[in-house]
Amino acid sequence: MEKIPILRMGDLLLVTIQVDLYDRLAETLESDLVLMIKKTGAQGVLIDISAVSIIDSFMGRIIGNIATMSKIMDAETVVVGMQPAVAITLVELGLPLNGVLSALNVERGMELLKGKIALKGASFEDDEDGYPE
Amino acid sequence: MEKIPILRMGDLLLVTIQVDLYDRLAETLESDLVLMIKKTGAQGVLIDISAVSIIDSFMGRIIGNIATMSKIMDAETVVVGMQPAVAITLVELGLPLNGVLSALNVERGMELLKGKIALKGASFEDDEDGYPE
């Protein structure tokens, strides 16, 4: 199985990482995800890493890349379900995932993203020309 | 990574199958899932198999087992995201997944389950003693 599935749930996309990412799989995931954001108009991406027990700098970088790409496509990224050991490793590796939001589990991640989306909608409405300052 | 994560989303649980199931992994999934149903009181289970491109009689049987176990624990199972080739293979193998509901994608599966749950709630309310006939 050579693809990580991206599930659409309303305004959000959910990616569950269960296998070790290698170069080509990560590349496929990145390109699938930006295409999916374009196709669905999704405003948020949830990356579930609850099955990831070992993280290395490569995977840290891929998550950072995904968040940056999604941001450019106007979608927020939230990493959910991180195991405590993984959080420790990330900080020890000097990869604190700057610019990536995180939440304890999928439910909290969805709430966080829905709050962000609602806030964005509100700031658009305040603005007369429809564009943020 | 030796576990398939089970994500809780409100009343529902979501399992995404991305790797080939072998004996022990399937067993772990089954026991994790029934424990999770008990712990969360979930009323529905979504099994996403959009990443599964080849299905064999073993995996067909595991999906059937999960559905039966969930049913006993009072939760409905819906298989979502099946690839057309997999549907053809299942029928050719003589495994039409009897008793397992299916839906085209996660969103439709969630709608189906929510409908089922609402219906179950309603039939409980109709009943004076709170138990179905």
mmCIF file of C-alpha atoms in Angstrom:
data_model
loop_
_atom_site.group_PDB
_atom_site.id
_atom_site.type_symbol
_atom_site.label_atom_id
_atom_site.label_comp_id
_atom_site.label_asym_id
_atom_site.label_seq_id
_atom_site.Cartn_x
_atom_site.Cartn_y
_atom_site.Cartn_z
ATOM 1 C CA MET A 1 0.000 0.000 0.000
ATOM 2 C CA GLU A 2 1.798 3.016 -1.308
ATOM 3 C CA LYS A 3 -0.432 5.868 -0.275
ATOM 4 C CA ILE A 4 -1.527 7.501 2.932
ATOM 5 C CA PRO A 5 -5.269 8.155 2.654
ATOM 6 C CA ILE A 6 -6.637 11.658 3.202
ATOM 7 C CA LEU A 7 -10.148 11.651 4.623
ATOM 8 C CA ARG A 8 -12.511 14.546 4.111
ATOM 9 C CA MET A 9 -14.709 15.530 7.015
ATOM 10 C CA GLY A 10 -16.677 18.639 6.171
ATOM 11 C CA ASP A 11 -14.290 21.595 6.118
ATOM 12 C CA LEU A 12 -11.427 19.505 7.429
ATOM 13 C CA LEU A 13 -9.054 16.851 6.122
ATOM 14 C CA LEU A 14 -7.731 14.037 8.294
ATOM 15 C CA VAL A 15 -4.460 12.234 7.692
ATOM 16 C CA THR A 16 -3.515 9.302 9.938
ATOM 17 C CA ILE A 17 0.149 8.380 9.800
ATOM 18 C CA GLN A 18 0.628 4.695 10.615
ATOM 19 C CA VAL A 19 3.665 3.732 8.615
ATOM 20 C CA ASP A 20 7.217 4.954 8.528
ATOM 21 C CA LEU A 21 7.482 7.772 6.030
ATOM 22 C CA TYR A 22 10.185 7.424 3.421
ATOM 23 C CA ASP A 23 11.080 9.942 0.723
ATOM 24 C CA ARG A 24 8.627 8.964 -1.985
ATOM 25 C CA LEU A 25 5.715 8.275 0.372
ATOM 26 C CA ALA A 26 6.208 11.682 2.030
ATOM 27 C CA GLU A 27 6.377 13.397 -1.363
ATOM 28 C CA THR A 28 3.171 11.641 -2.488
ATOM 29 C CA LEU A 29 1.453 12.674 0.751
ATOM 30 C CA GLU A 30 2.495 16.318 0.318
ATOM 31 C CA SER A 31 1.293 16.526 -3.268
ATOM 32 C CA ASP A 32 -1.939 14.584 -2.555
ATOM 33 C CA LEU A 33 -2.676 16.901 0.340
ATOM 34 C CA VAL A 34 -2.278 20.187 -1.525
ATOM 35 C CA LEU A 35 -4.364 18.796 -4.414
ATOM 36 C CA MET A 36 -7.038 17.694 -1.934
ATOM 37 C CA ILE A 37 -7.062 21.148 -0.266
ATOM 38 C CA LYS A 38 -7.566 22.719 -3.666
ATOM 39 C CA LYS A 39 -10.272 20.223 -4.691
ATOM 40 C CA THR A 40 -12.288 20.345 -1.474
ATOM 41 C CA GLY A 41 -11.612 23.901 -0.325
ATOM 42 C CA ALA A 42 -10.709 22.474 3.091
ATOM 43 C CA GLN A 43 -9.740 25.051 5.701
ATOM 44 C CA GLY A 44 -8.014 22.769 8.140
ATOM 45 C CA VAL A 45 -5.778 19.699 8.162
ATOM 46 C CA LEU A 46 -5.547 17.245 11.068
ATOM 47 C CA ILE A 47 -2.485 15.010 11.168
ATOM 48 C CA ASP A 48 -2.943 12.129 13.587
ATOM 49 C CA ILE A 49 0.366 10.691 14.747
ATOM 50 C CA SER A 50 -0.939 8.570 17.630
ATOM 51 C CA ALA A 51 0.499 5.447 15.979
ATOM 52 C CA VAL A 52 3.946 7.018 15.623
ATOM 53 C CA SER A 53 6.165 5.838 18.454
ATOM 54 C CA ILE A 54 9.513 6.865 16.991
ATOM 55 C CA ILE A 55 10.058 10.182 15.289
ATOM 56 C CA ASP A 56 13.178 11.373 13.510
ATOM 57 C CA SER A 57 14.259 14.664 12.025
ATOM 58 C CA PHE A 58 12.958 13.564 8.601
ATOM 59 C CA MET A 59 9.407 13.077 9.812
ATOM 60 C CA GLY A 60 9.620 16.290 11.841
ATOM 61 C CA ARG A 61 10.607 18.146 8.695
ATOM 62 C CA ILE A 62 7.801 16.562 6.643
ATOM 63 C CA ILE A 63 5.202 17.658 9.212
ATOM 64 C CA GLY A 64 6.663 21.170 9.119
ATOM 65 C CA ASN A 65 6.544 21.136 5.293
ATOM 66 C CA ILE A 66 2.915 20.013 5.275
ATOM 67 C CA ALA A 67 1.960 22.784 7.703
ATOM 68 C CA THR A 68 3.737 25.421 5.604
ATOM 69 C CA MET A 69 2.198 24.179 2.340
ATOM 70 C CA SER A 70 -1.281 24.072 3.893
ATOM 71 C CA LYS A 71 -0.823 27.590 5.265
ATOM 72 C CA ILE A 72 0.005 28.859 1.773
ATOM 73 C CA MET A 73 -3.171 27.114 0.567
ATOM 74 C CA ASP A 74 -5.059 28.932 3.376
ATOM 75 C CA ALA A 75 -5.574 25.906 5.640
ATOM 76 C CA GLU A 76 -4.380 25.504 9.225
ATOM 77 C CA THR A 77 -2.612 22.320 10.322
ATOM 78 C CA VAL A 78 -3.039 20.670 13.711
ATOM 79 C CA VAL A 79 -0.969 17.696 14.817
ATOM 80 C CA VAL A 80 -2.961 15.441 17.146
ATOM 81 C CA GLY A 81 -2.377 12.389 19.321
ATOM 82 C CA MET A 82 1.340 12.855 19.852
ATOM 83 C CA GLN A 83 2.756 10.325 22.300
ATOM 84 C CA PRO A 84 4.617 11.815 25.273
ATOM 85 C CA ALA A 85 7.893 10.139 24.260
ATOM 86 C CA VAL A 86 7.617 11.689 20.800
ATOM 87 C CA ALA A 87 7.170 15.170 22.271
ATOM 88 C CA ILE A 88 10.304 14.652 24.367
ATOM 89 C CA THR A 89 12.269 13.408 21.348
ATOM 90 C CA LEU A 90 11.192 16.347 19.204
ATOM 91 C CA VAL A 91 12.413 18.876 21.757
ATOM 92 C CA GLU A 92 15.642 16.952 22.288
ATOM 93 C CA LEU A 93 16.201 16.880 18.521
ATOM 94 C CA GLY A 94 15.742 20.657 18.493
ATOM 95 C CA LEU A 95 12.585 20.323 16.368
ATOM 96 C CA PRO A 96 9.817 21.944 18.436
ATOM 97 C CA LEU A 97 7.546 22.087 15.318
ATOM 98 C CA ASN A 98 7.325 25.864 15.261
ATOM 99 C CA GLY A 99 4.251 27.182 13.500
ATOM 100 C CA VAL A 100 2.411 23.861 13.834
ATOM 101 C CA LEU A 101 -0.568 23.766 16.180
ATOM 102 C CA SER A 102 -1.106 20.674 18.263
ATOM 103 C CA ALA A 103 -3.941 19.117 20.247
ATOM 104 C CA LEU A 104 -4.263 16.103 22.516
ATOM 105 C CA ASN A 105 -6.655 14.136 20.329
ATOM 106 C CA VAL A 106 -8.704 14.367 17.141
ATOM 107 C CA GLU A 107 -11.779 15.759 18.890
ATOM 108 C CA ARG A 108 -9.863 18.622 20.508
ATOM 109 C CA GLY A 109 -8.018 19.238 17.240
ATOM 110 C CA MET A 110 -11.328 19.540 15.401
ATOM 111 C CA GLU A 111 -12.623 22.018 17.980
ATOM 112 C CA LEU A 112 -9.439 24.067 17.686
ATOM 113 C CA LEU A 113 -9.678 24.166 13.890
ATOM 114 C CA LYS A 114 -13.394 24.977 13.914
ATOM 115 C CA GLY A 115 -12.682 27.873 16.291
ATOM 116 C CA LYS A 116 -9.937 29.157 13.981
ATOM 117 C CA ILE A 117 -12.178 28.861 10.915
ATOM 118 C CA ALA A 118 -15.042 30.681 12.647
ATOM 119 C CA LEU A 119 -12.642 33.433 13.708
ATOM 120 C CA LYS A 120 -11.343 33.811 10.168
ATOM 121 C CA GLY A 121 -14.909 34.028 8.844
ATOM 122 C CA ALA A 122 -15.682 36.760 11.405
ATOM 123 C CA SER A 123 -12.653 38.862 10.509
ATOM 124 C CA PHE A 124 -13.644 38.668 6.833
ATOM 125 C CA GLU A 125 -17.115 39.957 7.697
ATOM 126 C CA ASP A 126 -15.740 42.890 9.706
ATOM 127 C CA ASP A 127 -13.782 43.987 6.743
ATOM 128 C CA GLU A 128 -15.598 46.095 4.194
ATOM 129 C CA ASP A 129 -13.671 45.036 1.141
ATOM 130 C CA GLY A 130 -13.630 41.397 2.153
ATOM 131 C CA TYR A 131 -9.852 41.258 2.377
ATOM 132 C CA PRO A 132 -7.920 41.259 5.630
ATOM 133 C CA GLU A 133 -5.737 44.331 6.256
ATOM 134 C CA MET B 1 4.473 0.522 14.363
ATOM 135 C CA GLU B 2 2.485 -2.333 15.724
ATOM 136 C CA LYS B 3 -0.925 -0.836 16.294
ATOM 137 C CA ILE B 4 -3.725 0.531 14.193
ATOM 138 C CA PRO B 5 -4.964 3.711 15.875
ATOM 139 C CA ILE B 6 -8.643 4.097 16.750
ATOM 140 C CA LEU B 7 -9.796 7.702 16.654
ATOM 141 C CA ARG B 8 -12.757 8.893 18.679
ATOM 142 C CA MET B 9 -15.070 11.390 17.056
ATOM 143 C CA GLY B 10 -18.034 12.089 19.296
ATOM 144 C CA ASP B 11 -20.268 9.010 19.294
ATOM 145 C CA LEU B 12 -18.217 7.325 16.589
ATOM 146 C CA LEU B 13 -14.890 5.574 16.284
ATOM 147 C CA LEU B 14 -12.764 5.740 13.139
ATOM 148 C CA VAL B 15 -10.264 3.089 12.101
ATOM 149 C CA THR B 16 -8.139 3.655 8.998
ATOM 150 C CA ILE B 17 -6.529 0.516 7.633
ATOM 151 C CA GLN B 18 -3.323 1.354 5.774
ATOM 152 C CA VAL B 19 -1.151 -1.676 6.299
ATOM 153 C CA ASP B 20 -1.547 -5.342 5.514
ATOM 154 C CA LEU B 21 -3.262 -7.065 8.405
ATOM 155 C CA TYR B 22 -1.543 -10.122 9.758
ATOM 156 C CA ASP B 23 -2.760 -12.368 12.567
ATOM 157 C CA ARG B 24 -1.433 -10.546 15.590
ATOM 158 C CA LEU B 25 -2.165 -7.047 14.270
ATOM 159 C CA ALA B 26 -5.753 -8.062 13.470
ATOM 160 C CA GLU B 27 -6.174 -9.581 16.931
ATOM 161 C CA THR B 28 -4.801 -6.432 18.583
ATOM 162 C CA LEU B 29 -7.177 -4.303 16.500
ATOM 163 C CA GLU B 30 -10.175 -6.422 17.484
ATOM 164 C CA SER B 31 -9.398 -6.309 21.201
ATOM 165 C CA ASP B 32 -8.480 -2.585 21.137
ATOM 166 C CA LEU B 33 -11.727 -1.830 19.376
ATOM 167 C CA VAL B 34 -14.047 -3.642 21.781
ATOM 168 C CA LEU B 35 -12.207 -2.056 24.737
ATOM 169 C CA MET B 36 -12.546 1.353 23.106
ATOM 170 C CA ILE B 37 -16.290 0.826 22.501
ATOM 171 C CA LYS B 38 -16.700 -0.060 26.170
ATOM 172 C CA LYS B 39 -14.571 2.887 27.344
ATOM 173 C CA THR B 40 -16.156 5.550 25.159
ATOM 174 C CA GLY B 41 -19.689 4.190 24.804
ATOM 175 C CA ALA B 42 -19.362 4.667 21.055
ATOM 176 C CA GLN B 43 -22.414 3.708 19.038
ATOM 177 C CA GLY B 44 -20.807 3.415 15.649
ATOM 178 C CA VAL B 45 -17.554 2.263 14.070
ATOM 179 C CA LEU B 46 -16.236 3.523 10.737
ATOM 180 C CA ILE B 47 -13.619 1.380 9.011
ATOM 181 C CA ASP B 48 -11.867 3.263 6.239
ATOM 182 C CA ILE B 49 -10.283 0.938 3.691
ATOM 183 C CA SER B 50 -9.547 3.511 0.975
ATOM 184 C CA ALA B 51 -5.834 2.654 1.182
ATOM 185 C CA VAL B 52 -6.494 -1.060 0.730
ATOM 186 C CA SER B 53 -5.916 -2.033 -2.883
ATOM 187 C CA ILE B 54 -5.725 -5.799 -2.432
ATOM 188 C CA ILE B 55 -8.117 -7.707 -0.209
ATOM 189 C CA ASP B 56 -7.990 -11.383 0.658
ATOM 190 C CA SER B 57 -10.313 -13.725 2.496
ATOM 191 C CA PHE B 58 -8.405 -13.102 5.760
ATOM 192 C CA MET B 59 -9.056 -9.379 5.727
ATOM 193 C CA GLY B 60 -12.656 -9.973 4.647
ATOM 194 C CA ARG B 61 -13.121 -12.239 7.651
ATOM 195 C CA ILE B 62 -11.522 -9.721 10.038
ATOM 196 C CA ILE B 63 -13.894 -6.993 8.866
ATOM 197 C CA GLY B 64 -16.808 -9.379 9.377
ATOM 198 C CA ASN B 65 -15.520 -10.240 12.879
ATOM 199 C CA ILE B 66 -15.183 -6.581 13.832
ATOM 200 C CA ALA B 67 -18.735 -5.878 12.672
ATOM 201 C CA THR B 68 -20.116 -8.835 14.669
ATOM 202 C CA MET B 69 -18.179 -7.906 17.818
ATOM 203 C CA SER B 70 -19.272 -4.271 17.561
ATOM 204 C CA LYS B 71 -22.881 -5.341 17.069
ATOM 205 C CA ILE B 72 -22.716 -7.383 20.277
ATOM 206 C CA MET B 73 -21.320 -4.276 21.991
ATOM 207 C CA ASP B 74 -24.307 -2.325 20.577
ATOM 208 C CA ALA B 75 -22.380 -0.390 17.907
ATOM 209 C CA GLU B 76 -22.988 -0.445 14.160
ATOM 210 C CA THR B 77 -20.087 -0.869 11.732
ATOM 211 C CA VAL B 78 -19.788 0.888 8.374
ATOM 212 C CA VAL B 79 -17.020 0.145 5.905
ATOM 213 C CA VAL B 80 -16.126 3.244 3.893
ATOM 214 C CA GLY B 81 -13.917 4.159 0.938
ATOM 215 C CA MET B 82 -13.808 0.746 -0.705
ATOM 216 C CA GLN B 83 -12.017 0.801 -4.051
ATOM 217 C CA PRO B 84 -14.048 -0.552 -6.971
ATOM 218 C CA ALA B 85 -11.525 -3.353 -7.609
ATOM 219 C CA VAL B 86 -11.828 -4.454 -3.984
ATOM 220 C CA ALA B 87 -15.614 -4.676 -4.260
ATOM 221 C CA ILE B 88 -15.234 -6.857 -7.367
ATOM 222 C CA THR B 89 -12.688 -9.098 -5.613
ATOM 223 C CA LEU B 90 -14.892 -9.518 -2.537
ATOM 224 C CA VAL B 91 -17.832 -10.702 -4.601
ATOM 225 C CA GLU B 92 -15.608 -12.981 -6.687
ATOM 226 C CA LEU B 93 -14.168 -14.449 -3.481
ATOM 227 C CA GLY B 94 -17.725 -15.129 -2.318
ATOM 228 C CA LEU B 95 -17.329 -12.679 0.589
ATOM 229 C CA PRO B 96 -20.041 -10.076 0.078
ATOM 230 C CA LEU B 97 -19.565 -8.825 3.704
ATOM 231 C CA ASN B 98 -23.067 -9.743 4.809
ATOM 232 C CA GLY B 99 -24.280 -7.756 7.785
ATOM 233 C CA VAL B 100 -21.709 -5.004 7.250
ATOM 234 C CA LEU B 101 -22.996 -1.639 6.115
ATOM 235 C CA SER B 102 -20.948 0.307 3.605
ATOM 236 C CA ALA B 103 -20.744 3.885 2.374
ATOM 237 C CA LEU B 104 -18.791 5.648 -0.362
ATOM 238 C CA ASN B 105 -16.701 7.853 1.926
ATOM 239 C CA VAL B 106 -16.233 8.852 5.569
ATOM 240 C CA GLU B 107 -18.707 11.722 5.385
ATOM 241 C CA ARG B 108 -21.517 9.545 4.018
ATOM 242 C CA GLY B 109 -20.625 6.822 6.507
ATOM 243 C CA MET B 110 -20.925 9.306 9.372
ATOM 244 C CA GLU B 111 -24.324 10.447 8.107
ATOM 245 C CA LEU B 112 -25.499 6.845 7.842
ATOM 246 C CA LEU B 113 -24.369 6.057 11.385
ATOM 247 C CA LYS B 114 -25.839 9.243 12.820
ATOM 248 C CA GLY B 115 -29.160 8.369 11.190
ATOM 249 C CA LYS B 116 -29.018 4.867 12.691
ATOM 250 C CA ILE B 117 -28.163 6.227 16.150
ATOM 251 C CA ALA B 118 -30.984 8.803 16.010
ATOM 252 C CA LEU B 119 -33.407 6.064 14.965
ATOM 253 C CA LYS B 120 -32.301 3.847 17.841
ATOM 254 C CA GLY B 121 -32.752 6.753 20.286
ATOM 255 C CA ALA B 122 -36.261 7.356 18.950
ATOM 256 C CA SER B 123 -37.335 3.720 19.338
ATOM 257 C CA PHE B 124 -36.099 3.790 22.940
ATOM 258 C CA GLU B 125 -38.223 6.862 23.631
ATOM 259 C CA ASP B 126 -41.349 5.270 22.140
ATOM 260 C CA ASP B 127 -41.018 2.430 24.529
ATOM 261 C CA GLU B 128 -42.451 2.944 27.979
ATOM 262 C CA ASP B 129 -40.112 0.694 29.872
ATOM 263 C CA GLY B 130 -37.069 1.898 27.949
ATOM 264 C CA TYR B 131 -36.324 -1.507 26.437
ATOM 265 C CA PRO B 132 -37.066 -2.431 22.835
ATOM 266 C CA GLU B 133 -39.709 -5.160 22.351
#
